[in-house]
Coordinates of N, CA and C in Angstrom, one line a residue:
X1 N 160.5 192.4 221.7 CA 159.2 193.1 221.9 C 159.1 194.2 220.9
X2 N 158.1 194.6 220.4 CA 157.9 195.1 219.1 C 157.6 196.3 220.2
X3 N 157.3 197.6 219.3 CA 156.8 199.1 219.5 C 155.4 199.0 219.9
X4 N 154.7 198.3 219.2 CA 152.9 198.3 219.2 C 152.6 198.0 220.9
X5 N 153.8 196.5 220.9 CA 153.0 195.7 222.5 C 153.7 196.9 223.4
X6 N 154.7 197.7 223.3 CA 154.9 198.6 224.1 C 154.2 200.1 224.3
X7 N 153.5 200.2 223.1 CA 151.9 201.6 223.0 C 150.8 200.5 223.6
X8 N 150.6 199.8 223.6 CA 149.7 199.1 224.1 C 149.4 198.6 225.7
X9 N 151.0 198.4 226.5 CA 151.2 198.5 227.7 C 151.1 199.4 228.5
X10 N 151.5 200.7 227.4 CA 152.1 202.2 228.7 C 150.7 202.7 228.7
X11 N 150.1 202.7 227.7 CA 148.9 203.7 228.3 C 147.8 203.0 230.0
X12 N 148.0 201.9 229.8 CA 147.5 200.8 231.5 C 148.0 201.2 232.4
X13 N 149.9 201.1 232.3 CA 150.5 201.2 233.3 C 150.5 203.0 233.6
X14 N 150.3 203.9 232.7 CA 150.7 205.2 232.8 C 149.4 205.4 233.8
X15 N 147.7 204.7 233.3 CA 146.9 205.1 234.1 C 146.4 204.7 235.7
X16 N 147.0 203.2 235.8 CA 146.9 203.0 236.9 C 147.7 201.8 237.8
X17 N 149.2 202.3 236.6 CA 150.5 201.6 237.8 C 150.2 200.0 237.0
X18 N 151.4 199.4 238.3 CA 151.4 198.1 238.2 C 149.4 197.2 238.0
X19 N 148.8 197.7 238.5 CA 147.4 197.0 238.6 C 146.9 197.0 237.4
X20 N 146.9 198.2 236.2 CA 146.9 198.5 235.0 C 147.1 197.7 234.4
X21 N 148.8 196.9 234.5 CA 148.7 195.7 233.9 C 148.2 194.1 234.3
X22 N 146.9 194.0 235.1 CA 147.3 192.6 235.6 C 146.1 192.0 234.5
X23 N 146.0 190.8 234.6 CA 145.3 190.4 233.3 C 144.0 190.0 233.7
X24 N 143.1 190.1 233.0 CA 141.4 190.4 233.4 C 140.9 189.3 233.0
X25 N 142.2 188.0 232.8 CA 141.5 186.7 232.7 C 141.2 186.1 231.2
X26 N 140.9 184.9 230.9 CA 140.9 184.3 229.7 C 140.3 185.1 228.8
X27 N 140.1 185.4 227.2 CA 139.4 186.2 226.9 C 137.8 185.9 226.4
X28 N 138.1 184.4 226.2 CA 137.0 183.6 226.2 C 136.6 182.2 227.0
X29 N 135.5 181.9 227.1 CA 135.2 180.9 228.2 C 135.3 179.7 227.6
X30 N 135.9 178.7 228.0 CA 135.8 177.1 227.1 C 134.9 176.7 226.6
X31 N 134.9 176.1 225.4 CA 134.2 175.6 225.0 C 133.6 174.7 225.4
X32 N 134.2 173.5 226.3 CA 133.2 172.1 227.0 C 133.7 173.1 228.2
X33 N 132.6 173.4 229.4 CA 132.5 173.3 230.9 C 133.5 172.4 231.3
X34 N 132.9 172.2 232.6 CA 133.8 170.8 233.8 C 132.5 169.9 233.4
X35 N 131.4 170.2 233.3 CA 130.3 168.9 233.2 C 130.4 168.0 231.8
X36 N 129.9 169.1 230.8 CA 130.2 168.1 229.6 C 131.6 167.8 229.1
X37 N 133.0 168.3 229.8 CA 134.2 168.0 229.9 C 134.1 166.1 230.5
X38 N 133.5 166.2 231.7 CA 133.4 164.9 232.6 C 133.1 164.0 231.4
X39 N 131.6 164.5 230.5 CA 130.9 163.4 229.7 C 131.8 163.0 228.4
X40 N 132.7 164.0 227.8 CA 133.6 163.5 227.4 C 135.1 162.5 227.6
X41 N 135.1 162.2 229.1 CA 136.3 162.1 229.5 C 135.7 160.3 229.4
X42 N 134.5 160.5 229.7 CA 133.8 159.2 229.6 C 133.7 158.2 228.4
X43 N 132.9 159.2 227.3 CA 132.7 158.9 226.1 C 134.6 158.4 225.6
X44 N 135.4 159.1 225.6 CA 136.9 158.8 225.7 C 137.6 157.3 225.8
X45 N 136.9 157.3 227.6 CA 137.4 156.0 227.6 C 137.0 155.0 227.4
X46 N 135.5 155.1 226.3 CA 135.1 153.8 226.1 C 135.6 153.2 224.6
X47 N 136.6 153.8 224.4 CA 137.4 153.8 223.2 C 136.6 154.4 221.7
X48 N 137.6 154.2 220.4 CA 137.3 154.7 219.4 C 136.0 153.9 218.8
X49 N 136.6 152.6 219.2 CA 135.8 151.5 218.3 C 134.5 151.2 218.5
X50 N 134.1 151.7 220.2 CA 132.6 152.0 220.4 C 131.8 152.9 219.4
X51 N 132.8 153.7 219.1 CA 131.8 155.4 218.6 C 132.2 155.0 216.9
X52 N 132.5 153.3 216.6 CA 132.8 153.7 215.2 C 133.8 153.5 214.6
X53 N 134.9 153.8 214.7 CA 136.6 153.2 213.6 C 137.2 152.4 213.9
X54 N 137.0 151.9 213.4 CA 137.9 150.7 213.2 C 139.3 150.1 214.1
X55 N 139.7 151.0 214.7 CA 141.2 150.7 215.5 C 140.5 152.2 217.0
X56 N 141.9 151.0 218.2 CA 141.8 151.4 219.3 C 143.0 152.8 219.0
X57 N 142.3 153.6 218.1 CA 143.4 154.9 218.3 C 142.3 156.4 218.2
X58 N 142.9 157.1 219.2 CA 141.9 158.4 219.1 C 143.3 159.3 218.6
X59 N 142.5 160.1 217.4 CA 143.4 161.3 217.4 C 142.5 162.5 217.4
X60 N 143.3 163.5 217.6 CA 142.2 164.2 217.7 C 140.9 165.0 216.3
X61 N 141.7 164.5 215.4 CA 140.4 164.8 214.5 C 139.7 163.6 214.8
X62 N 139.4 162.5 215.5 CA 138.6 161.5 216.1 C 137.6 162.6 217.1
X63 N 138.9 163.4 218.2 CA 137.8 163.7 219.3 C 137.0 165.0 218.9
X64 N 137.8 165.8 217.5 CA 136.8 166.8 217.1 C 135.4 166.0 216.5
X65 N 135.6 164.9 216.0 CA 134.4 164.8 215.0 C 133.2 164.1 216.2
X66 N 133.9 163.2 217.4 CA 133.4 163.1 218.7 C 132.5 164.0 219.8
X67 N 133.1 165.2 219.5 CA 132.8 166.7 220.0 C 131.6 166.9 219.3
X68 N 131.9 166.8 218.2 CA 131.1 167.8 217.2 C 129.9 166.9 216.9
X69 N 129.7 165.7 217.3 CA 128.3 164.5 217.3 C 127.6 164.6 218.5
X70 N 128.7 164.9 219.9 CA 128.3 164.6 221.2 C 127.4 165.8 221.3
X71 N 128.1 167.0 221.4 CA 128.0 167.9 222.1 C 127.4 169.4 221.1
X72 N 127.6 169.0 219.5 CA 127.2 169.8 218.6 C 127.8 171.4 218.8
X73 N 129.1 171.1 218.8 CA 130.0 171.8 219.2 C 131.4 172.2 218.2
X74 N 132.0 173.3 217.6 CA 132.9 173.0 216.3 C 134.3 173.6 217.6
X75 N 135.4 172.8 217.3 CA 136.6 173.1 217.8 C 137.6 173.1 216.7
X76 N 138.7 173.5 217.3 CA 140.0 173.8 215.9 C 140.5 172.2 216.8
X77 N 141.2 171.7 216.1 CA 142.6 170.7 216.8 C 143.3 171.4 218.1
X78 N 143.7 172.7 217.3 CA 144.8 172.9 218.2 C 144.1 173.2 219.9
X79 N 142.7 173.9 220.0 CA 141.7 174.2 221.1 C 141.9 172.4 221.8
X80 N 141.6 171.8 220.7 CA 141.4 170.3 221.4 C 142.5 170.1 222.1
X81 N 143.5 170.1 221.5 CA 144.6 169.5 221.7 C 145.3 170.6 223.3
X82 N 144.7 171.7 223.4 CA 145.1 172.3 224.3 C 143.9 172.1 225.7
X83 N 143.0 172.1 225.3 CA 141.8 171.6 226.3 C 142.1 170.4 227.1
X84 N 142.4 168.9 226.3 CA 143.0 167.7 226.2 C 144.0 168.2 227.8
X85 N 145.3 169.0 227.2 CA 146.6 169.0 228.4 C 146.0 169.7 229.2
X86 N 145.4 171.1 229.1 CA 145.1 171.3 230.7 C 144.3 170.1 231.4
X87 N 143.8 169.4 231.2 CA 143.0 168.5 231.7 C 143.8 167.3 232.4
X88 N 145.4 167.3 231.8 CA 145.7 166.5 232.2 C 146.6 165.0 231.1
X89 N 145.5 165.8 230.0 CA 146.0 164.3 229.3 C 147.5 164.9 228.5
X90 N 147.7 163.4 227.6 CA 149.2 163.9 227.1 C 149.2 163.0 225.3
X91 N 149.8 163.3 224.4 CA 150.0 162.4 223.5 C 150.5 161.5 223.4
X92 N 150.3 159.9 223.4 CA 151.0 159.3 223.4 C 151.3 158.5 222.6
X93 N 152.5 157.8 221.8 CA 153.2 157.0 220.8 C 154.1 155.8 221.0
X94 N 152.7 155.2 220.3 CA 153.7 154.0 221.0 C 155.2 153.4 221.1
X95 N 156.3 152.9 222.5 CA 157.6 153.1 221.7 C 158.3 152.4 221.2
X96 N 157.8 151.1 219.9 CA 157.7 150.2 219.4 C 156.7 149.6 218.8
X97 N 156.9 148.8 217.7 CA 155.6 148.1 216.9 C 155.8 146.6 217.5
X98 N 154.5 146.6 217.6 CA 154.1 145.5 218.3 C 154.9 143.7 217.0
X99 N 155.3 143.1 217.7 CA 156.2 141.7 217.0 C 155.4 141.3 215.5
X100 N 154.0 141.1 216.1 CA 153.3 140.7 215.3 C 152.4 141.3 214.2
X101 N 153.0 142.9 214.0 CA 152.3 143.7 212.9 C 153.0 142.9 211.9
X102 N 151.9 143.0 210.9 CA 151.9 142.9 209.3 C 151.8 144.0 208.6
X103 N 152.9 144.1 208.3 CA 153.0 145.7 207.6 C 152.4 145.7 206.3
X104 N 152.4 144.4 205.6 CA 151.4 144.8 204.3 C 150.0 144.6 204.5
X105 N 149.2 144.2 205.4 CA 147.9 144.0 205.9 C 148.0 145.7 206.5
X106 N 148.7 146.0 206.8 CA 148.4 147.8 207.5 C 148.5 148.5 206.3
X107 N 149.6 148.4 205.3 CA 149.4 149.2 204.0 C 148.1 149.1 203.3
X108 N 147.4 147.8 203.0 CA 146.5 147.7 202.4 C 145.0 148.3 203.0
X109 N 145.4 148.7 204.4 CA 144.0 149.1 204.8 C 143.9 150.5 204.3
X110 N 142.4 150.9 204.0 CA 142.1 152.0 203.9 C 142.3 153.0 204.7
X111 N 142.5 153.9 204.3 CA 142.5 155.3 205.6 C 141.8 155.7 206.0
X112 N 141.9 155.6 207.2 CA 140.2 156.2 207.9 C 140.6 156.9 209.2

C-alpha cells in the first residue's frame, strides 16, 4: 500500500469513521444497459457468419466492431471482455483440433 492511497483514505475515515470509507458505487454507468445488453446477447448467438466473417468464431474485436455497428457505441477489449463475464459469459478454447483440419488450407487463408 503506497503513502498516497493512505492520504487519500484518512482524511474520509478521519471525517466520518468507518461510513467515510464505504464506496459510492461504480464510477461510471455501462456502457450497454440490461436492454441493449439483451439485443446483444441475441445478435451473439446468431453467430459470426450471420454479421459477416467467414468462420463460426467471435472474438472480441468481432464483438467490439459488432458493438460499434449495432449500437454505435466505442468500447476498449478489455470493457468487453469484462462486461462479457459479468454477464456470465467465459472464453472458450477449443481442447483439441478437430481430426479433419487441414492445416495448409488454414495457413493459406487470409486473416480476417
Amino acid at each position: 500500500m503506497s503513502v498516497r492511497s493512505v492520504q487519500c483514505w484518512r482524511r474520509p475515515w478521519h471525517d466520518a469513521g468507518a461510513e467515510g470509507l464505504r464506496s459510492a458505487g461504480p464510477v461510471s454507468l455501462p456502457k450497454l444497459s440490461e436492454a441493449p445488453f439483451a439485443v446483444l446477447e441475441q445478435e451473439l448467438a446468431k453467430g459470426p457468419v450471420a454479421h459477416g466473417w467467414p468462420d463460426q468464431t467471435w472474438t472480441l474485436s468481432r464483438i467490439k466492431t459488432l458493438i460499434g455497428r449495432r449500437f454505435h457505441k466505442g468500447m476498449t477489449l478489455s470493457a468487453i471482455a469484462q462486461m462479457l463475464h459479468r454477464h456470465g459469459f467465459s472464453h472458450q478454447v477449443p481442447a483439441r483440433r478437430a481430426m479433419e483440419r487441414n492445416q495448409e488450407a488454414v495457413t493459406a487463408l487470409p486473416a480476417g
